[in-house]
CSV table of C-alpha atoms and ligand atoms in Angstrom, one decimal:
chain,number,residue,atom,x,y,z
A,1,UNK,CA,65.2,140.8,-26.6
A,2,UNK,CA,63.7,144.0,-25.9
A,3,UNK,CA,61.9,146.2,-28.2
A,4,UNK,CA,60.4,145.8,-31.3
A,5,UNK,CA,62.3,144.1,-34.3
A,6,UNK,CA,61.2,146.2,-37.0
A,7,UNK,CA,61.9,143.4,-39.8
A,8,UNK,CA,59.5,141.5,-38.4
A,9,UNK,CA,56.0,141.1,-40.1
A,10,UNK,CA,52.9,140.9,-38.1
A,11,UNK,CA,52.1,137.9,-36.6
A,12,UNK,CA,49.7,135.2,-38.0
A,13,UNK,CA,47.4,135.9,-35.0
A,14,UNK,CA,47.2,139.3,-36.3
A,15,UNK,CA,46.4,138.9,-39.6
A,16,UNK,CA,44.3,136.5,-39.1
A,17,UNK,CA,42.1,139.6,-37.5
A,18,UNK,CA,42.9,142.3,-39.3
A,19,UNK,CA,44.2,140.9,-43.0
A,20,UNK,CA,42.5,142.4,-45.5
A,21,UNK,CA,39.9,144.5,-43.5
A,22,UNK,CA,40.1,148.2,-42.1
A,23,UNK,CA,37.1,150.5,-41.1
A,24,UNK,CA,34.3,151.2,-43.4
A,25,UNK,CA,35.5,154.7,-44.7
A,26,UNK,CA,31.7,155.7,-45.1
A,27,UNK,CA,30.2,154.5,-41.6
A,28,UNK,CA,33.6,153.3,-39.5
A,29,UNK,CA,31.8,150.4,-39.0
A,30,UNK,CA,35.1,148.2,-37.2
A,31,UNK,CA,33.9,144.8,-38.3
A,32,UNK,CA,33.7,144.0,-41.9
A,33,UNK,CA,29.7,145.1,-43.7
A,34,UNK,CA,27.7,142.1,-44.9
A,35,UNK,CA,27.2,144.3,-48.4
A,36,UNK,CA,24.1,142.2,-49.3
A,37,UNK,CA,24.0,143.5,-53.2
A,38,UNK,CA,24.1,142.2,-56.4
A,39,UNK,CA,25.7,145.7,-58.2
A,40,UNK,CA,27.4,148.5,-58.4
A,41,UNK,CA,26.4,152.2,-59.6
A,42,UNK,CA,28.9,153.1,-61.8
A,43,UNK,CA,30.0,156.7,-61.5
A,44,UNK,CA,29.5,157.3,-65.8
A,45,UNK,CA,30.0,155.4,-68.7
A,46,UNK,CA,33.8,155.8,-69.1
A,47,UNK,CA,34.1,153.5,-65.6
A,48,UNK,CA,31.7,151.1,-67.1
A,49,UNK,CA,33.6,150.4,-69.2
A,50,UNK,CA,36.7,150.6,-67.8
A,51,UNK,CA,35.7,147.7,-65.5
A,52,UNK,CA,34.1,145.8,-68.2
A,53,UNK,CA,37.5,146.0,-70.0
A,54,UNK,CA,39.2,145.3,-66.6
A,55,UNK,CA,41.0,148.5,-67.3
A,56,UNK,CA,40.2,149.4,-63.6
A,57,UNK,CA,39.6,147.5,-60.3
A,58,UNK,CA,36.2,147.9,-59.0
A,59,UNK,CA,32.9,146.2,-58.6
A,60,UNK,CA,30.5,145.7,-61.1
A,61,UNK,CA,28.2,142.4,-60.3
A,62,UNK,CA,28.8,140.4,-57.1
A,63,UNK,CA,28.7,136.7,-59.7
A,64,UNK,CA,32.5,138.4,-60.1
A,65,UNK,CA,33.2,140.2,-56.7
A,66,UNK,CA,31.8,141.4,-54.0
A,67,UNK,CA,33.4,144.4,-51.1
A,68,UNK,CA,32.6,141.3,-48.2
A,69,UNK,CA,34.2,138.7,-50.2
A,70,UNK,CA,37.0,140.7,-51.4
A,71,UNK,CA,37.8,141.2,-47.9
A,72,UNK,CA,38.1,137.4,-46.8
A,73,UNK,CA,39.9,136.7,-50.6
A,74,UNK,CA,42.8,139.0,-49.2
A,75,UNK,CA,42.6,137.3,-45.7
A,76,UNK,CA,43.2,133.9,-47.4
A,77,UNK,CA,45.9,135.1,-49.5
A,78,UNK,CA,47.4,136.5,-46.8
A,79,UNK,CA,47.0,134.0,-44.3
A,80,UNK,CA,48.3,131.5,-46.9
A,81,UNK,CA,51.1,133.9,-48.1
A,82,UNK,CA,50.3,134.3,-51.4
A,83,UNK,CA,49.5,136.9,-53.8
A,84,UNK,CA,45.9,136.8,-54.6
A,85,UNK,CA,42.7,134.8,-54.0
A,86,UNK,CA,39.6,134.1,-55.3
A,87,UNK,CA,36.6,132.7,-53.5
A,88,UNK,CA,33.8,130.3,-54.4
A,89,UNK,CA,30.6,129.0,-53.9
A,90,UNK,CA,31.8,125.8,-52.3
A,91,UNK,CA,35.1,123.8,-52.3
A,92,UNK,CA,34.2,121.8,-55.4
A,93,UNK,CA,33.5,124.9,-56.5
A,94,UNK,CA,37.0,126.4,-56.2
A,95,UNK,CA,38.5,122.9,-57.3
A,96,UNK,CA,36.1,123.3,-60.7
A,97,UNK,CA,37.3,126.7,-61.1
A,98,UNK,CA,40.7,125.9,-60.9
A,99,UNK,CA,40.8,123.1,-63.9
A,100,UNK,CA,38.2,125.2,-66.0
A,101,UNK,CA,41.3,128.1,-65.7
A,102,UNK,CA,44.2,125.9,-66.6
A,103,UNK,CA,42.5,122.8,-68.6
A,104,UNK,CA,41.7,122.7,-71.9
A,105,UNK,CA,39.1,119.7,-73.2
A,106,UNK,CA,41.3,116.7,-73.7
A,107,UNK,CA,43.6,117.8,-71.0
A,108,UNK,CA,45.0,115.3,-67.9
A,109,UNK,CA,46.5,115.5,-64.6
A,110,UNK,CA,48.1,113.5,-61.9
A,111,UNK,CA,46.4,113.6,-58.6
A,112,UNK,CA,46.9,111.7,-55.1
A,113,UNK,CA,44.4,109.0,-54.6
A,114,UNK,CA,44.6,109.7,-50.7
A,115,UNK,CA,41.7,113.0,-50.9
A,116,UNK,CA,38.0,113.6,-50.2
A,117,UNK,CA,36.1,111.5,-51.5
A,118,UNK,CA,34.0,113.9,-52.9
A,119,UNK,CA,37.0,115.2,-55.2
A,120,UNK,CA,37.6,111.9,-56.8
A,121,UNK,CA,34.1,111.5,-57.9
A,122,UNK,CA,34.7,115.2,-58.8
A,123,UNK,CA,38.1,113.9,-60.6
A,124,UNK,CA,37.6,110.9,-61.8
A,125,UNK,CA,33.6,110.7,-62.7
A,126,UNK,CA,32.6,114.4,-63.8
A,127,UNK,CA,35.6,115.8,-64.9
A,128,UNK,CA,35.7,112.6,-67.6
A,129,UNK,CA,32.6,114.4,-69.1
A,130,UNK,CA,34.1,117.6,-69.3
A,131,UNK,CA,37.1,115.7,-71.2
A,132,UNK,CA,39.5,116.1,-68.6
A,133,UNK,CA,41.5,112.9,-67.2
A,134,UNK,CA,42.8,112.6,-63.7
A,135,UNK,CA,45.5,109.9,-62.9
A,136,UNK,CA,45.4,109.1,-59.5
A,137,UNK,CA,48.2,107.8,-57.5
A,138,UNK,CA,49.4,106.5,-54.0
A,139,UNK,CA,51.3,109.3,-52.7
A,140,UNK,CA,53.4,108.2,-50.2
A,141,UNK,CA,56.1,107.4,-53.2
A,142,UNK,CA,56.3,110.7,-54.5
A,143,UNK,CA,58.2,109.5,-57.7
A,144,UNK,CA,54.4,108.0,-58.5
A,145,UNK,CA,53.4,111.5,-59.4
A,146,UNK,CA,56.5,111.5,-62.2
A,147,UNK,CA,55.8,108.0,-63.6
A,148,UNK,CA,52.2,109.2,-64.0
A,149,UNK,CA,52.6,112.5,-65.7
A,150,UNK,CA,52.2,112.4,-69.5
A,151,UNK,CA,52.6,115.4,-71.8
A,152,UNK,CA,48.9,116.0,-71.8
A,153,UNK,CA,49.3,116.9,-68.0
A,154,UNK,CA,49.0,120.5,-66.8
A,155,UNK,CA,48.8,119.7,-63.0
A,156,UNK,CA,49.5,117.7,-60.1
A,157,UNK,CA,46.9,117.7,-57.2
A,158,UNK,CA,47.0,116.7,-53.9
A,159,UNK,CA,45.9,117.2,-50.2
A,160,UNK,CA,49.1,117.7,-48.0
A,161,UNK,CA,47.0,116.5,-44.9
A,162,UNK,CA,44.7,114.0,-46.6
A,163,UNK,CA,41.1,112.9,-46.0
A,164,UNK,CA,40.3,110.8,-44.4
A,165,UNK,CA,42.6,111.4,-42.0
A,166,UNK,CA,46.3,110.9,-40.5
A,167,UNK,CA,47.9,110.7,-43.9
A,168,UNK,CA,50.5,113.3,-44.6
A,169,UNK,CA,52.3,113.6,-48.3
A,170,UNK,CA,55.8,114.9,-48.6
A,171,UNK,CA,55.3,117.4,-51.2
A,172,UNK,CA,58.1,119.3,-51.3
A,173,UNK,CA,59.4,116.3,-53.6
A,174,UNK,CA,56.5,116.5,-55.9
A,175,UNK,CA,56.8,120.2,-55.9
A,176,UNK,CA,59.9,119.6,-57.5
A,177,UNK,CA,58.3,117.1,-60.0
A,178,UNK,CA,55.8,119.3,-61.2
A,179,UNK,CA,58.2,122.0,-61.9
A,180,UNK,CA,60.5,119.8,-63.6
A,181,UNK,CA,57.6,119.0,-66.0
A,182,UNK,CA,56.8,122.8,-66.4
A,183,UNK,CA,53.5,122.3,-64.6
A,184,UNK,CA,51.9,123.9,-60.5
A,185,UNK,CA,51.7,122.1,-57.9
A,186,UNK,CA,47.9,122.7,-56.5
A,187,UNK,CA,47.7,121.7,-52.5
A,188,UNK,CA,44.0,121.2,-51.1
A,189,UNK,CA,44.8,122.7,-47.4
A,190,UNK,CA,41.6,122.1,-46.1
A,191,UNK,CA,42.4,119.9,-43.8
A,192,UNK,CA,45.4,121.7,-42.1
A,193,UNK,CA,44.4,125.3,-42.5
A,194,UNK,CA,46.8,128.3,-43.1
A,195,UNK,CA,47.7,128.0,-39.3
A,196,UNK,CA,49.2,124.2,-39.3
A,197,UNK,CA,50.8,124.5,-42.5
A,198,UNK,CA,51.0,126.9,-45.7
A,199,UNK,CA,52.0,124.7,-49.0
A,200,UNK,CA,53.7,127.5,-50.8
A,201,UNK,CA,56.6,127.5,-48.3
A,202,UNK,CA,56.8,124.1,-50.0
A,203,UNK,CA,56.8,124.7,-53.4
A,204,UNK,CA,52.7,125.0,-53.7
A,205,UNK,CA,51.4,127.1,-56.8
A,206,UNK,CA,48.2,127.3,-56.1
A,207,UNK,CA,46.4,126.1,-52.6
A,208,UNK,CA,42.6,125.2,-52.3
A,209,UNK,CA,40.7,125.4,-49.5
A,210,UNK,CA,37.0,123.8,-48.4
A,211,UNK,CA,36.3,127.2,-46.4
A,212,UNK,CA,33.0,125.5,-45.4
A,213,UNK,CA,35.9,123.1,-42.5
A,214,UNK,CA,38.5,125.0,-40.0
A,215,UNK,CA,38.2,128.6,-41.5
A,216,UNK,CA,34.8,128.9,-41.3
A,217,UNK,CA,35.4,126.5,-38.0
A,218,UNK,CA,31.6,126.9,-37.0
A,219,UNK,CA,29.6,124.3,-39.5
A,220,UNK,CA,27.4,127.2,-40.6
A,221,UNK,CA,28.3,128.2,-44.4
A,222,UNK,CA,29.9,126.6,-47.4
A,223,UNK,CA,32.6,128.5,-49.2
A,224,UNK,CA,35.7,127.7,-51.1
A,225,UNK,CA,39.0,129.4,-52.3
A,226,UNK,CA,42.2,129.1,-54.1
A,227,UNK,CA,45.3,131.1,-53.6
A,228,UNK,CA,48.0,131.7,-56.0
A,229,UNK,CA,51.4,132.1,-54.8
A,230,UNK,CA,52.5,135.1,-57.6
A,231,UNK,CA,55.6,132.3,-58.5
A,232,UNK,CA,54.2,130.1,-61.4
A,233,UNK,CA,55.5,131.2,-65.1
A,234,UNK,CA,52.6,130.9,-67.0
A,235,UNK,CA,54.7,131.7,-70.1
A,236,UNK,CA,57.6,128.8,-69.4
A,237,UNK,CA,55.8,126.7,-72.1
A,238,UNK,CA,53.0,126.5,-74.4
A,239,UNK,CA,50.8,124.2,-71.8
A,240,UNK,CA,48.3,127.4,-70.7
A,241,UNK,CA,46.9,128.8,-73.8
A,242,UNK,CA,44.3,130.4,-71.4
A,243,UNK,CA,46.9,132.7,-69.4
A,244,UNK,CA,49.4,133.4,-72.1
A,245,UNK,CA,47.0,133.8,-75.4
A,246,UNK,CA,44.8,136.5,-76.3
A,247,UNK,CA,41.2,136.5,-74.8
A,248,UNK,CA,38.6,136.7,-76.9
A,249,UNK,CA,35.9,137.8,-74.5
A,250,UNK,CA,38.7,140.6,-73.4
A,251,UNK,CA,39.5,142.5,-76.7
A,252,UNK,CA,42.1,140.3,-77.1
A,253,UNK,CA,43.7,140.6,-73.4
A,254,UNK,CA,46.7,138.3,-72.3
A,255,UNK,CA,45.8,137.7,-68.6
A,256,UNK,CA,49.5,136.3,-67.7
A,257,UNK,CA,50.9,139.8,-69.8
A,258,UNK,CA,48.8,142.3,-68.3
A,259,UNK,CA,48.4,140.7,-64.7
A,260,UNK,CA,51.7,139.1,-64.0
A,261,UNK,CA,51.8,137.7,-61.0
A,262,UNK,CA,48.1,137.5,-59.8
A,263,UNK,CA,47.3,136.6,-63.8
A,264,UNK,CA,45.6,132.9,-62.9
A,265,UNK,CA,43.3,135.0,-60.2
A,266,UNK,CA,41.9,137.5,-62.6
A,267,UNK,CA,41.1,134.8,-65.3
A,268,UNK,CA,39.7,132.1,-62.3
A,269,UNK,CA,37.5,135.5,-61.4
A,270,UNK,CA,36.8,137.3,-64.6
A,271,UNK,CA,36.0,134.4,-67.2
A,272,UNK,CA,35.5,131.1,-64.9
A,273,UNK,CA,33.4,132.7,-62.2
A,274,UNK,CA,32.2,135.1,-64.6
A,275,UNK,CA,30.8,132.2,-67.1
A,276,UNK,CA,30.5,129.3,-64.9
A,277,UNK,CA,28.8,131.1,-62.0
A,278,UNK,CA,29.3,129.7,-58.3
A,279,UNK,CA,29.4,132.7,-56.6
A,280,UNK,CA,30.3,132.9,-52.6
A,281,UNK,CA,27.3,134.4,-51.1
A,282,UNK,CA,28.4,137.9,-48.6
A,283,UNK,CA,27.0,136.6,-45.6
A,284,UNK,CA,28.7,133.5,-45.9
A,285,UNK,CA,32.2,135.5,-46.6
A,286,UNK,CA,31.3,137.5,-43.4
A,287,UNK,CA,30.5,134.1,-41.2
A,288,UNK,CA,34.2,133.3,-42.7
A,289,UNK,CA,36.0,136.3,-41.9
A,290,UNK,CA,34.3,135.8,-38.3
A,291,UNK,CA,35.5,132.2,-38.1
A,292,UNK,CA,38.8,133.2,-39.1
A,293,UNK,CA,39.9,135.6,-36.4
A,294,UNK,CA,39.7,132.6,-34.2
A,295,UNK,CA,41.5,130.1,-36.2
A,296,UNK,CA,44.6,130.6,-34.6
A,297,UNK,CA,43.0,129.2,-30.7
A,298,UNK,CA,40.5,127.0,-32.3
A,299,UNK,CA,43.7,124.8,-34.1
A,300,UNK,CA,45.5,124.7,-31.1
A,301,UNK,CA,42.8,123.5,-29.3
A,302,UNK,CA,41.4,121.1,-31.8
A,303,UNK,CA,44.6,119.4,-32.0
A,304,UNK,CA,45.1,119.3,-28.0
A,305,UNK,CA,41.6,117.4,-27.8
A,306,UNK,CA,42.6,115.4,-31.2
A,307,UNK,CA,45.7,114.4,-29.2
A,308,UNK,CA,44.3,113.4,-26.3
A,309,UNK,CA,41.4,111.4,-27.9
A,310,UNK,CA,43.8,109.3,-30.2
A,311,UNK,CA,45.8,108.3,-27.3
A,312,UNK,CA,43.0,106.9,-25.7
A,313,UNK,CA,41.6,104.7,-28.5
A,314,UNK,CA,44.8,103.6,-29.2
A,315,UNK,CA,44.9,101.9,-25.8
A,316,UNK,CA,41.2,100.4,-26.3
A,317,UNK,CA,40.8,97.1,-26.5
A,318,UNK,CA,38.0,97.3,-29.1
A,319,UNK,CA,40.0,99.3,-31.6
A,320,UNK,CA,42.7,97.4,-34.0
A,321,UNK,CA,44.4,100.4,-35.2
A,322,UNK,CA,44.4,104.5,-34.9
A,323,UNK,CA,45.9,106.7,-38.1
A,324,UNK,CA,46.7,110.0,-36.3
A,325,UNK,CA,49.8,111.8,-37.7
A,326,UNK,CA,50.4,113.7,-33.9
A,327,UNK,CA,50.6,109.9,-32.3
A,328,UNK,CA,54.4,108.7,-31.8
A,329,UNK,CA,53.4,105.3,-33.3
A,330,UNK,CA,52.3,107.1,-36.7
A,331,UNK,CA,53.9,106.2,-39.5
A,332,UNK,CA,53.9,109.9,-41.0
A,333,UNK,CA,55.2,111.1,-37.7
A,334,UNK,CA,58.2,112.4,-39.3
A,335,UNK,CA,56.6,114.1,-42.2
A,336,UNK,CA,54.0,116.0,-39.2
A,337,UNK,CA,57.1,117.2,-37.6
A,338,UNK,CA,58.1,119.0,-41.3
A,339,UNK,CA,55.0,120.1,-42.7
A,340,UNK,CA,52.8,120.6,-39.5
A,341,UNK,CA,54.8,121.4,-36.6
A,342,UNK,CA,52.0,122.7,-34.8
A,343,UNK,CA,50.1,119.5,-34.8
A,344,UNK,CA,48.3,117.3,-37.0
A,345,UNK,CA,45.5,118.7,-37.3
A,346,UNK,CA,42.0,117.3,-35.6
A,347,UNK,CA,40.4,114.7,-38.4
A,348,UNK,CA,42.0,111.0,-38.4
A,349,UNK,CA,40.6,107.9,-38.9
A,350,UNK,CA,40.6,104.3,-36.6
A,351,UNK,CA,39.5,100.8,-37.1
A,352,UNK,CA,37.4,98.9,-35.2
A,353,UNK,CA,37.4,95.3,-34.4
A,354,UNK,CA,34.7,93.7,-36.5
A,355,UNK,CA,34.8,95.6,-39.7
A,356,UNK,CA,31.9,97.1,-41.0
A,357,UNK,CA,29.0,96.0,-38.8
A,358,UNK,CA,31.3,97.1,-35.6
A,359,UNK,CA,31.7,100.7,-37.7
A,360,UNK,CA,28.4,101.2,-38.3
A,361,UNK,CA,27.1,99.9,-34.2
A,362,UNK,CA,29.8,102.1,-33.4
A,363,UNK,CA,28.5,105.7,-35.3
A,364,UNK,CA,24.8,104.7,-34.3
A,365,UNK,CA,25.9,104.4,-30.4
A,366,UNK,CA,27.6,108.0,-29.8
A,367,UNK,CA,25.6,110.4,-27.9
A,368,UNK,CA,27.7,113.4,-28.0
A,369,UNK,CA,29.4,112.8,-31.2
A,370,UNK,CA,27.4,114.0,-34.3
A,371,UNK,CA,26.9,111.3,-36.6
A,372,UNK,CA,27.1,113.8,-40.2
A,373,UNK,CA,29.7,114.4,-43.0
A,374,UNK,CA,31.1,117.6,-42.1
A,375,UNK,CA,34.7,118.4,-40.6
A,376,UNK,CA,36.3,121.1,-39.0
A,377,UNK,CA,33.4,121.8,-36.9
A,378,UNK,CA,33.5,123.5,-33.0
A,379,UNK,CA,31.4,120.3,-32.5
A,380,UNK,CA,32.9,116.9,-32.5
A,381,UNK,CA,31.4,114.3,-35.8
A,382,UNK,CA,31.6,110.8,-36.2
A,383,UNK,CA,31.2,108.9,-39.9
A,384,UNK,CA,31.9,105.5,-41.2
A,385,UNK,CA,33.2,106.4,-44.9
A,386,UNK,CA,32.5,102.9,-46.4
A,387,UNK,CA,28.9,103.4,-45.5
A,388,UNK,CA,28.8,107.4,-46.5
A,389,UNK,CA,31.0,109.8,-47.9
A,390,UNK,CA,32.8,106.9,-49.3
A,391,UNK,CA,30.1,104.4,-50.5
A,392,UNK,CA,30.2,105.7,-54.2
A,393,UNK,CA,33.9,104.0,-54.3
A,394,UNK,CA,34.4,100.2,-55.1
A,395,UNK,CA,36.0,98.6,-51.6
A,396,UNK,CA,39.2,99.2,-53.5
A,397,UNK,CA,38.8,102.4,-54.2
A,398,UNK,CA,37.8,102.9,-50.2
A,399,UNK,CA,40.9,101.2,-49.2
A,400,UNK,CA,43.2,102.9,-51.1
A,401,UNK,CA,41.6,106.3,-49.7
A,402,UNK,CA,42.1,105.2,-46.4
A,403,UNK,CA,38.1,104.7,-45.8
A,404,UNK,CA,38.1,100.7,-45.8
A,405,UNK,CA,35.1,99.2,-44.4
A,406,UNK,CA,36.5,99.4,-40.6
A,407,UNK,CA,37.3,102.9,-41.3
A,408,UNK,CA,35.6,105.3,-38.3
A,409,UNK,CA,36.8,108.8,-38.9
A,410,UNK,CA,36.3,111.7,-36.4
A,411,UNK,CA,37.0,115.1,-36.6
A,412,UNK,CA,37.3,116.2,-32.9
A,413,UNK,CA,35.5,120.0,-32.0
A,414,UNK,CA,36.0,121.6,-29.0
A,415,UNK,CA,34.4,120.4,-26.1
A,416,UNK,CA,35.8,118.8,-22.9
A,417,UNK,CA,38.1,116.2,-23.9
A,418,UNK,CA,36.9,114.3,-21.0
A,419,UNK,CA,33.5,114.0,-22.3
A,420,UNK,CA,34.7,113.1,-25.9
A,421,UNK,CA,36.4,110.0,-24.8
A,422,UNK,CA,33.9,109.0,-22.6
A,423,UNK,CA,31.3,109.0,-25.3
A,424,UNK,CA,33.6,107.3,-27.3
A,425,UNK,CA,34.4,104.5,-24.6
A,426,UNK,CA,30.8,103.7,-23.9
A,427,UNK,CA,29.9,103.8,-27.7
A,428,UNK,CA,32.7,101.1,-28.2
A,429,UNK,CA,31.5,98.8,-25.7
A,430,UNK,CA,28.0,98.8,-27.5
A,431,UNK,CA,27.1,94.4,-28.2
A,432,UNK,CA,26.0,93.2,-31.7
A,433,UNK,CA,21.6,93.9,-30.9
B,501,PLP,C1,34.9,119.3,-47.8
B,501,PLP,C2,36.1,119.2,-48.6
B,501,PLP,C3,36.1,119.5,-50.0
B,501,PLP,C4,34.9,120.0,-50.7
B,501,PLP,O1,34.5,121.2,-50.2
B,501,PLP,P1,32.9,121.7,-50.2
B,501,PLP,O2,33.0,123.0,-49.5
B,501,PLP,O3,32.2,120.6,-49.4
B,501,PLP,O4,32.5,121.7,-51.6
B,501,PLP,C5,37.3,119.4,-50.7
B,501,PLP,N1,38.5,119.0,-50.1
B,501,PLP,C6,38.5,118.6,-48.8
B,501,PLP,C7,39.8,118.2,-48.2
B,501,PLP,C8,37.3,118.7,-48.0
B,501,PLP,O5,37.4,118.4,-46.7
C-alpha cells in the first residue's frame, strides 16, 4: 500500500508519546512541566465559583487535579481507549475510589478470587468495615460470576491477566453477565498494560490500573488510575443513586445528567478524591508519563525475555511445574492468543520441587534477581507469595490465588536473558544448608 490511509488513527506507539501532551503554551517547554503546586489563582470571583460549581473546567487545588496529572489521566484514557481518566495516589487507591463512587454502605460485588493479594485483603478484610461485601469466585467458569451476583451487587471485578501470574480470564463472557444484571464490568489491567490488551474492546466499563507496574515500568513511583469507557448507562436502573441523584455537596447536580458519558470520572474526581483524599503526586505523574513513552518496546521486550526464561525452567529438573500463559503447554494458551496476542505479559509463577522450604532456599539464592514485592520493573524480582505478599491468606486462600506454598513468582525486567536464566539455574541447584 502506498500512501497514507487517512482513516487510520495514530498508532499506539504514538500516542503513547504524544497522548494527551503538547508544548507548554507559556515556555514551549516540549516535555510535559512537573507543575509542583498545590493551587490555582483564580482570575476573579465569578471563576471561583464557576469551578467550585463545576460550571467550568479548570484547576483549583491539586487534591482534585493537577496540569501534570491531567496530562498522564488523558494518556491512560487514551491508551486504554476510553473516555476519561482519573488518577490516584496508589493502585489501592484507584480500586478505593472506584467502590466509594458506585457503592453505597451495605452494598456487594462479585470479584475473581485469582487477583493481588493485596486487593483481596482490600476486598474481603477492609472493605467489610466500610459495609461493603465482595464475593469472590474462581474465574475460569465464567458462569461463577452469575451464580454469585445477588441484587445487592453493583459490580463485578476482576484482573484479565491475574496475579500471581499466567492466569488469563475470559471476560468477554462475564462482560456479558454484568450487563445482563445491569451492572460494569471493572478490569484491573495492571498486569497486561494498555499495550498487551485494552478490556473495553471486551466489554470493560471501567479498567484499573497499579501505574506504580509496566506504565511507570521503572520501580520508582506509585500511582494508580481508572478509566471509563463513556459506554455504561448509569441511568438503566435505580442501582447508582450517586451518578443519577441529585448531589448535595453540588447544588443539587446530577453527575450522570450533566456529564454524560465521562459522569463516573467527574464524581470519582470531584467528591471521592475531593473527600477521601489520595492524591497522585506531579512528579510521580511526570515519572509516568516518562515511563509510558517506552511502554510500547519495554512490553515487547519483557515478554521476549519472559518467553525465553519460562522455557528454560520448564525443562529444569528442579522445577515441577511453570504457569506462563505465552508457553504452548499453558492451559490459558488459547485465551493469550484472544486477549493478549502480543504476549503474555512478563509476571508468571513456577513450582519448585520441595514446597515451601525449596521456595524460600530458592528466593534467598538469586544474585541477580531482586528478592522484593514489586512487578513490572526494568529489573528482574523474585518472591515466594506464601511467605510474602500472600502470607496474610489461609493456605487455601493462597492456593486458590495461585500463590500455594511452592509458588515462586517472577516478574522478568530487561536484562540479558542469558544472565536471567543463569541466575536462575545456579539458584535452583542451591542444597538444603
Ligand atoms: C500492585 C497491584 C495493585 C495495587 O497497586 P498499588 O499501586 O501497589 O497500590 C493492584 N492490582 C494489581 C494487579 C497490582 O499488581
Amino acid at each position: 500500500m502506498t500512501g497514507k490511509d487517512k482513516r487510520r488513527g495514530p498508532g499506539f506507539e504514538t500516542r503513547a508519546i504524544h497522548a494527551g501532551s503538547r508544548p507548554d503554551a507559556v515556555t514551549g517547554s516540549r516535555n510535559t512541566p512537573i507543575y509542583q503546586t498545590t493551587s490555582y489563582v483564580f482570575e476573579d470571583v465569578e471563576h471561583a465559583a464557576d469551578l467550585f460549581n463545576l460550571q467550568t473546567f479548570g484547576f483549583i487545588y491539586s487534591r482534585i487535579a493537577n496540569p501534570t496529572v491531567a496530562v498522564l489521566e488523558e494518556r491512560i484514557a487514551n491508551l486504554e481507549g476510553g473516555r476519561a481518566a482519573v488518577c490516584a495516589a496508589t493502585g489501592h487507591a484507584a480500586q478505593f475510589l472506584t467502590f466509594a463512587t458506585l457503592l453505597e454502605p451495605g452494598d456487594e460485588f462479585v470479584a475473581s478470587n485469582k487477583l493481588y493479594g493485596g486487593s483481596v485483603t482490600q476486598f474481603g478484610i477492609s472493605f467489610k468495615r466500610l459495609g461493603w461485601t465482595c464475593h469472590f469466585v474462581d474465574p475460569v467458569d465464567s458462569e461463577n460470576f452469575r451464580r454469585a451476583l445477588t441484587p445487592k451487587c453493583k459490580a463485578i471485578f476482576l484482573e484479565g491477566l491475574a496475579n500471581p501470574g499466567g492466569i488469563v480470564v475470559d471476560m468477554e463472557p462475564v462482560a456479558e453477565i454484568a450487563h445482563e444484571a445491569g451492572i460494569p464490568l471493572i478490569v484491573d489491567n495492571t498486569m497486561a498494560s494498555p499495550y498487551l490488551c485494552r478490556p473495553i474492546e471486551w466489554g470493560a466499563d471501567l479498567v484499573i490500573h497499579s501505574t506504580t507496574k509496566f506504565l511507570s515500568g521503572h520501580g520508582t513511583s506509585m500511582g494508580g488510575a481508572v478509566v471509563e469507557s463513556g459506554r455504561f448507562d448509569w441511568a438503566q436502573n435505580d442501582k447508582f443513586p450517586s451518578l443519577t441523584e441529585p448531589d448535595p455537596a453540588y447544588h443539587g447536580l446530577t453527575f450522570h445528567e450533566t456529564f454524560g458519558d465521562f459522569g463516573f470520572t467527574m464524581k470519582a474526581r470531584s467528591v471521592a478524591l475531593r473527600d477521601f483524599g489520595p492524591a497522585m503526586a506531579p512528579m510521580n505523574a511526570f515519572l509516568t508519563i516518562t515511563g509510558i513513552e517506552t511502554l510500547p518496546v519495554r512490553m515487547e521486550r519483557h515478554v521476549a525475555n519472559a518467553t525465553a526464561v519460562a522455557r528454560f525452567l520448564e525443562g529444569h529438573s528442579a522445577v515441577a511445574w511453570v504457569s506462563y500463559a505465552g508457553l504452548e503447554s499453558s492451559p490459558y494458551r488459547a485465551l493469550a492468543r484472544k486477549y493478549l496476542a502480543k504476549g503474555a505479559g512478563s509476571v508468571f509463577t513456577f513450582g519448585v520441587k520441595g514446597g515451601f522450604e525449596a521456595g524460600v532456599r530458592v528466593v534467598e539464592s538469586v544474585n541477580l534477581f531482586s528478592h522484593l514485592t514489586n512487578l513490572g520493573d526494568t529489573r528482574s524480582l523474585i518472591i515466594h507469595p506464601a511467605s510474602t505478599t500472600h502470607r496474610q491468606l489461609d493456605e487455601d486462600q493462597q492456593v486458590a490465588a495461585g500463590a500455594g506454598p511452592d509458588t515462586i513468582r517472577l516478574s522478568i525486567g530487561l536484562e540479558s536473558a542469558d544472565d536471567l536464566i543463569d541466575d536462575l539455574d545456579q539458584a535452583l541447584s542451591h542444597e538444603p544448608a
